Coordinates of N, CA and C in Angstrom, one line a residue:
M144 N -26.5 74.8 54.1 CA -26.0 74.8 52.8 C -24.9 73.7 52.6
K145 N -24.9 73.0 51.5 CA -24.0 71.9 51.3 C -23.0 72.4 50.2
K146 N -21.9 71.7 50.1 CA -20.9 72.0 49.1 C -20.9 70.9 48.0
F147 N -20.8 71.3 46.8 CA -20.9 70.4 45.6 C -19.7 70.7 44.7
Y148 N -19.2 69.6 44.1 CA -18.2 69.8 43.1 C -18.8 69.6 41.7
A149 N -18.5 70.4 40.8 CA -18.9 70.3 39.4 C -17.6 70.0 38.6
I150 N -17.5 68.8 38.0 CA -16.4 68.4 37.3 C -16.7 68.5 35.8
Y151 N -15.9 69.3 35.1 CA -16.1 69.5 33.6 C -15.3 68.4 32.9
R152 N -15.9 67.8 31.9 CA -15.3 66.7 31.2 C -15.4 66.9 29.7
T153 N -14.4 66.6 29.0 CA -14.3 66.6 27.5 C -13.4 65.5 27.1
P154 N -13.8 64.7 26.1 CA -12.9 63.6 25.7 C -11.6 64.2 25.1
V155 N -10.5 63.4 25.4 CA -9.2 63.8 25.0 C -9.2 64.0 23.4
S156 N -9.9 63.1 22.7 CA -9.9 63.2 21.3 C -10.5 64.5 20.8
V157 N -11.5 65.0 21.5 CA -12.1 66.3 21.2 C -11.1 67.5 21.4
I158 N -10.4 67.4 22.4 CA -9.4 68.5 22.7 C -8.3 68.4 21.7
E159 N -7.8 67.2 21.3 CA -6.8 67.1 20.3 C -7.3 67.6 19.0
G160 N -8.6 67.3 18.6 CA -9.2 67.9 17.4 C -9.3 69.4 17.4
W161 N -9.6 69.9 18.6 CA -9.7 71.4 18.8 C -8.4 72.0 18.5
M162 N -7.3 71.4 19.0 CA -6.0 72.0 18.8 C -5.5 72.0 17.3
S163 N -6.2 71.2 16.5 CA -5.9 71.2 15.0 C -6.7 72.2 14.3
T164 N -7.7 72.8 14.9 CA -8.5 73.9 14.3 C -7.6 75.1 14.0
P165 N -7.8 75.7 12.8 CA -7.0 76.9 12.5 C -7.0 77.9 13.6
E166 N -5.9 78.5 13.9 CA -5.7 79.4 15.1 C -6.7 80.5 15.1
A167 N -6.9 81.2 14.0 CA -7.9 82.3 13.9 C -9.3 81.9 14.3
E168 N -9.7 80.8 13.8 CA -11.0 80.2 14.1 C -11.1 79.8 15.6
R169 N -10.1 79.2 16.0 CA -10.1 78.7 17.4 C -10.1 79.9 18.4
K170 N -9.4 81.0 18.1 CA -9.3 82.1 18.9 C -10.7 82.8 19.0
E171 N -11.4 82.9 17.9 CA -12.7 83.5 17.8 C -13.7 82.8 18.7
L172 N -13.7 81.4 18.5 CA -14.6 80.6 19.3 C -14.2 80.7 20.8
Q173 N -12.9 80.7 21.1 CA -12.5 80.7 22.5 C -12.9 82.1 23.2
L174 N -12.8 83.2 22.5 CA -13.2 84.5 23.0 C -14.7 84.5 23.3
K175 N -15.5 83.9 22.4 CA -16.9 83.8 22.6 C -17.2 83.0 23.9
M176 N -16.6 81.9 24.0 CA -16.9 81.0 25.1 C -16.4 81.7 26.4
E177 N -15.3 82.4 26.4 CA -14.8 83.1 27.6 C -15.8 84.1 28.0
G178 N -16.4 84.9 27.1 CA -17.4 85.9 27.4 C -18.6 85.2 28.0
D179 N -19.1 84.1 27.4 CA -20.2 83.4 27.9 C -20.0 82.9 29.3
W180 N -18.8 82.4 29.5 CA -18.4 81.8 30.8 C -18.4 82.9 31.9
Q181 N -17.8 84.1 31.5 CA -17.8 85.2 32.5 C -19.2 85.6 32.8
A182 N -20.1 85.7 31.9 CA -21.5 86.0 32.1 C -22.2 85.0 33.0
W183 N -21.9 83.7 32.8 CA -22.5 82.6 33.6 C -22.0 82.8 35.0
Q184 N -20.7 83.0 35.2 CA -20.1 83.2 36.6 C -20.7 84.4 37.3
K185 N -20.9 85.4 36.6 CA -21.6 86.6 37.2 C -23.0 86.3 37.6
D186 N -23.7 85.6 36.8 CA -25.1 85.2 37.1 C -25.2 84.3 38.3
H187 N -24.2 83.5 38.6 CA -24.2 82.6 39.7 C -23.2 82.8 40.8
A188 N -22.7 84.0 40.8 CA -21.6 84.4 41.8 C -21.9 84.1 43.2
S189 N -23.2 84.2 43.6 CA -23.5 84.0 45.0 C -23.4 82.5 45.4
M190 N -23.3 81.6 44.5 CA -23.2 80.1 44.7 C -21.8 79.6 44.5
I191 N -21.0 80.3 43.7 CA -19.7 79.8 43.4 C -18.7 80.1 44.5
V192 N -18.0 79.0 44.9 CA -16.9 79.1 45.9 C -15.6 79.2 45.2
E193 N -15.4 78.4 44.2 CA -14.0 78.4 43.5 C -14.2 77.7 42.2
S194 N -13.4 78.1 41.2 CA -13.2 77.4 39.9 C -11.8 77.4 39.5
A195 N -11.4 76.3 38.9 CA -10.0 76.2 38.4 C -9.9 75.2 37.3
G196 N -8.9 75.3 36.4 CA -8.6 74.3 35.5 C -7.7 73.2 36.1
L197 N -7.8 72.0 35.6 CA -7.0 70.9 36.1 C -5.8 70.7 35.1
G198 N -4.7 70.5 35.7 CA -3.4 70.4 35.0 C -3.2 68.9 34.5
K199 N -2.0 68.7 34.2 CA -1.5 67.4 33.7 C -1.8 66.3 34.8
T200 N -2.1 65.1 34.4 CA -2.5 64.1 35.3 C -1.3 63.1 35.6
Q201 N -1.2 62.8 36.9 CA -0.2 61.8 37.3 C -1.0 60.7 38.1
I202 N -0.9 59.5 37.6 CA -1.6 58.4 38.3 C -0.6 57.7 39.3
V203 N -1.0 57.6 40.5 CA -0.2 57.0 41.6 C -0.8 55.6 41.9
T204 N 0.0 54.6 41.8 CA -0.4 53.2 42.2 C 0.7 52.6 43.1
S205 N 0.4 51.4 43.5 CA 1.5 50.8 44.3 C 2.7 50.5 43.5
S206 N 2.6 50.6 42.2 CA 3.8 50.4 41.3 C 4.6 51.7 41.1
G207 N 4.0 52.8 41.4 CA 4.7 54.1 41.2 C 3.8 55.1 40.6
V208 N 4.4 56.1 39.9 CA 3.7 57.2 39.4 C 3.9 57.2 37.8
T209 N 2.8 57.4 37.1 CA 2.8 57.4 35.7 C 2.0 58.6 35.1
P210 N 2.5 59.3 34.1 CA 1.7 60.4 33.5 C 0.6 59.8 32.7
A211 N -0.5 60.5 32.7 CA -1.7 60.0 32.0 C -2.5 61.1 31.4
K212 N -3.4 60.8 30.5 CA -4.4 61.7 30.0 C -5.8 61.2 30.3
N213 N -6.7 62.2 30.6 CA -8.1 61.9 30.9 C -9.0 63.0 30.4
D214 N -10.2 62.8 30.6 CA -11.2 63.8 30.1 C -11.6 64.9 31.1
L215 N -10.9 65.0 32.2 CA -11.2 66.0 33.3 C -10.5 67.3 32.9
M216 N -11.3 68.4 32.8 CA -10.7 69.7 32.4 C -10.7 70.7 33.5
M217 N -11.8 70.8 34.3 CA -11.9 71.9 35.2 C -12.8 71.4 36.4
Y218 N -12.9 72.2 37.4 CA -13.8 72.0 38.5 C -14.4 73.4 39.0
T219 N -15.5 73.3 39.5 CA -16.1 74.5 40.2 C -16.8 73.9 41.5
I220 N -16.6 74.6 42.6 CA -17.2 74.3 43.8 C -18.3 75.3 44.0
V221 N -19.5 74.7 44.3 CA -20.7 75.6 44.5 C -21.4 75.2 45.8
N222 N -22.0 76.2 46.4 CA -22.9 75.9 47.6 C -24.3 75.9 47.1
A223 N -25.1 74.9 47.6 CA -26.5 74.7 47.2 C -27.2 73.9 48.3
E224 N -28.5 73.9 48.3 CA -29.2 73.1 49.3 C -29.3 71.6 48.9
S225 N -29.2 71.3 47.6 CA -29.3 70.0 47.1 C -28.5 69.8 45.8
A226 N -28.2 68.5 45.5 CA -27.6 68.2 44.2 C -28.4 68.7 43.0
E227 N -29.7 68.6 43.2 CA -30.6 69.1 42.1 C -30.4 70.6 41.9
D228 N -30.4 71.4 43.0 CA -30.2 72.8 43.0 C -28.9 73.2 42.4
A229 N -27.9 72.5 42.8 CA -26.5 72.7 42.2 C -26.5 72.4 40.7
A230 N -27.1 71.3 40.3 CA -27.1 70.9 38.9 C -27.8 71.9 38.0
K231 N -28.9 72.5 38.5 CA -29.7 73.4 37.7 C -28.9 74.6 37.2
I232 N -28.0 75.1 38.0 CA -27.2 76.3 37.5 C -26.3 75.9 36.3
F233 N -26.0 74.6 36.1 CA -25.1 74.2 35.0 C -25.9 73.9 33.7
V234 N -27.2 73.9 33.7 CA -28.0 73.7 32.5 C -27.7 74.8 31.6
G235 N -27.3 74.5 30.4 CA -26.9 75.6 29.4 C -25.6 76.2 29.6
H236 N -24.7 75.6 30.5 CA -23.4 76.2 30.8 C -22.6 76.3 29.5
P237 N -21.7 77.3 29.4 CA -20.9 77.4 28.2 C -20.0 76.2 27.9
H238 N -19.6 75.5 28.9 CA -18.7 74.3 28.6 C -19.4 73.3 27.7
L239 N -20.7 73.3 27.8 CA -21.5 72.3 27.0 C -21.6 72.7 25.5
Q240 N -21.0 73.8 25.1 CA -20.8 74.2 23.7 C -19.8 73.3 23.1
I241 N -18.9 72.7 23.9 CA -17.8 71.8 23.4 C -18.5 70.4 23.0
P242 N -18.3 69.9 21.8 CA -18.9 68.6 21.5 C -18.5 67.5 22.5
Q243 N -19.5 66.7 22.8 CA -19.3 65.5 23.7 C -18.9 65.9 25.1
S244 N -19.0 67.1 25.5 CA -18.6 67.5 26.9 C -19.8 67.3 27.8
S245 N -19.4 67.3 29.1 CA -20.4 67.1 30.2 C -19.9 67.7 31.4
I246 N -20.8 67.9 32.4 CA -20.5 68.4 33.7 C -21.1 67.5 34.7
E247 N -20.3 66.9 35.6 CA -20.8 66.0 36.7 C -20.9 66.8 38.0
I248 N -22.0 66.6 38.7 CA -22.2 67.3 40.0 C -22.2 66.3 41.1
M249 N -21.4 66.5 42.1 CA -21.4 65.6 43.2 C -21.2 66.3 44.5
E250 N -21.9 65.8 45.6 CA -21.8 66.4 46.9 C -20.4 66.1 47.5
A251 N -19.8 67.1 48.2 CA -18.6 66.9 48.9 C -19.0 66.3 50.3
N252 N -18.7 65.1 50.6 CA -19.0 64.5 51.9 C -17.8 64.4 52.7
K253 N -17.7 65.2 53.7 CA -16.5 65.2 54.6 C -16.5 63.9 55.4
M254 N -15.3 63.4 55.5 CA -15.2 62.1 56.3 C -14.7 62.5 57.7
P255 N -15.2 61.9 58.7 CA -14.8 62.2 60.1 C -13.2 62.1 60.2
G256 N -12.7 63.1 60.8 CA -11.3 63.2 61.1 C -10.4 63.7 59.9
M257 N -11.1 64.0 58.7 CA -10.4 64.4 57.6 C -10.4 66.0 57.5
K258 N -9.3 66.6 57.1 CA -9.2 68.0 56.9 C -9.7 68.4 55.6

């Protein structure tokens, strides 16, 4: 079994637009998505290792640290035999209800000597 990261992406402009949606409408849509997400997690619980939201971004360069915004929202780690098997469970995922959103699947390749 191999380990794969699923990275959930949504453009910053879409999130900013979402935040301007009237609160009652936003709450209703959010509750629906949360219910859909919980059902998805239950259906794939045997493959899911971990899921979490990603916080504020700090970019570190040789010049220092700078706050930034990007389109990375969350991640999920799954166990699967192949990237194709991992990707299949994300077809129709509730995150894809968000306009212009996507989910990227990539294998975790351990480097020798790395923890």
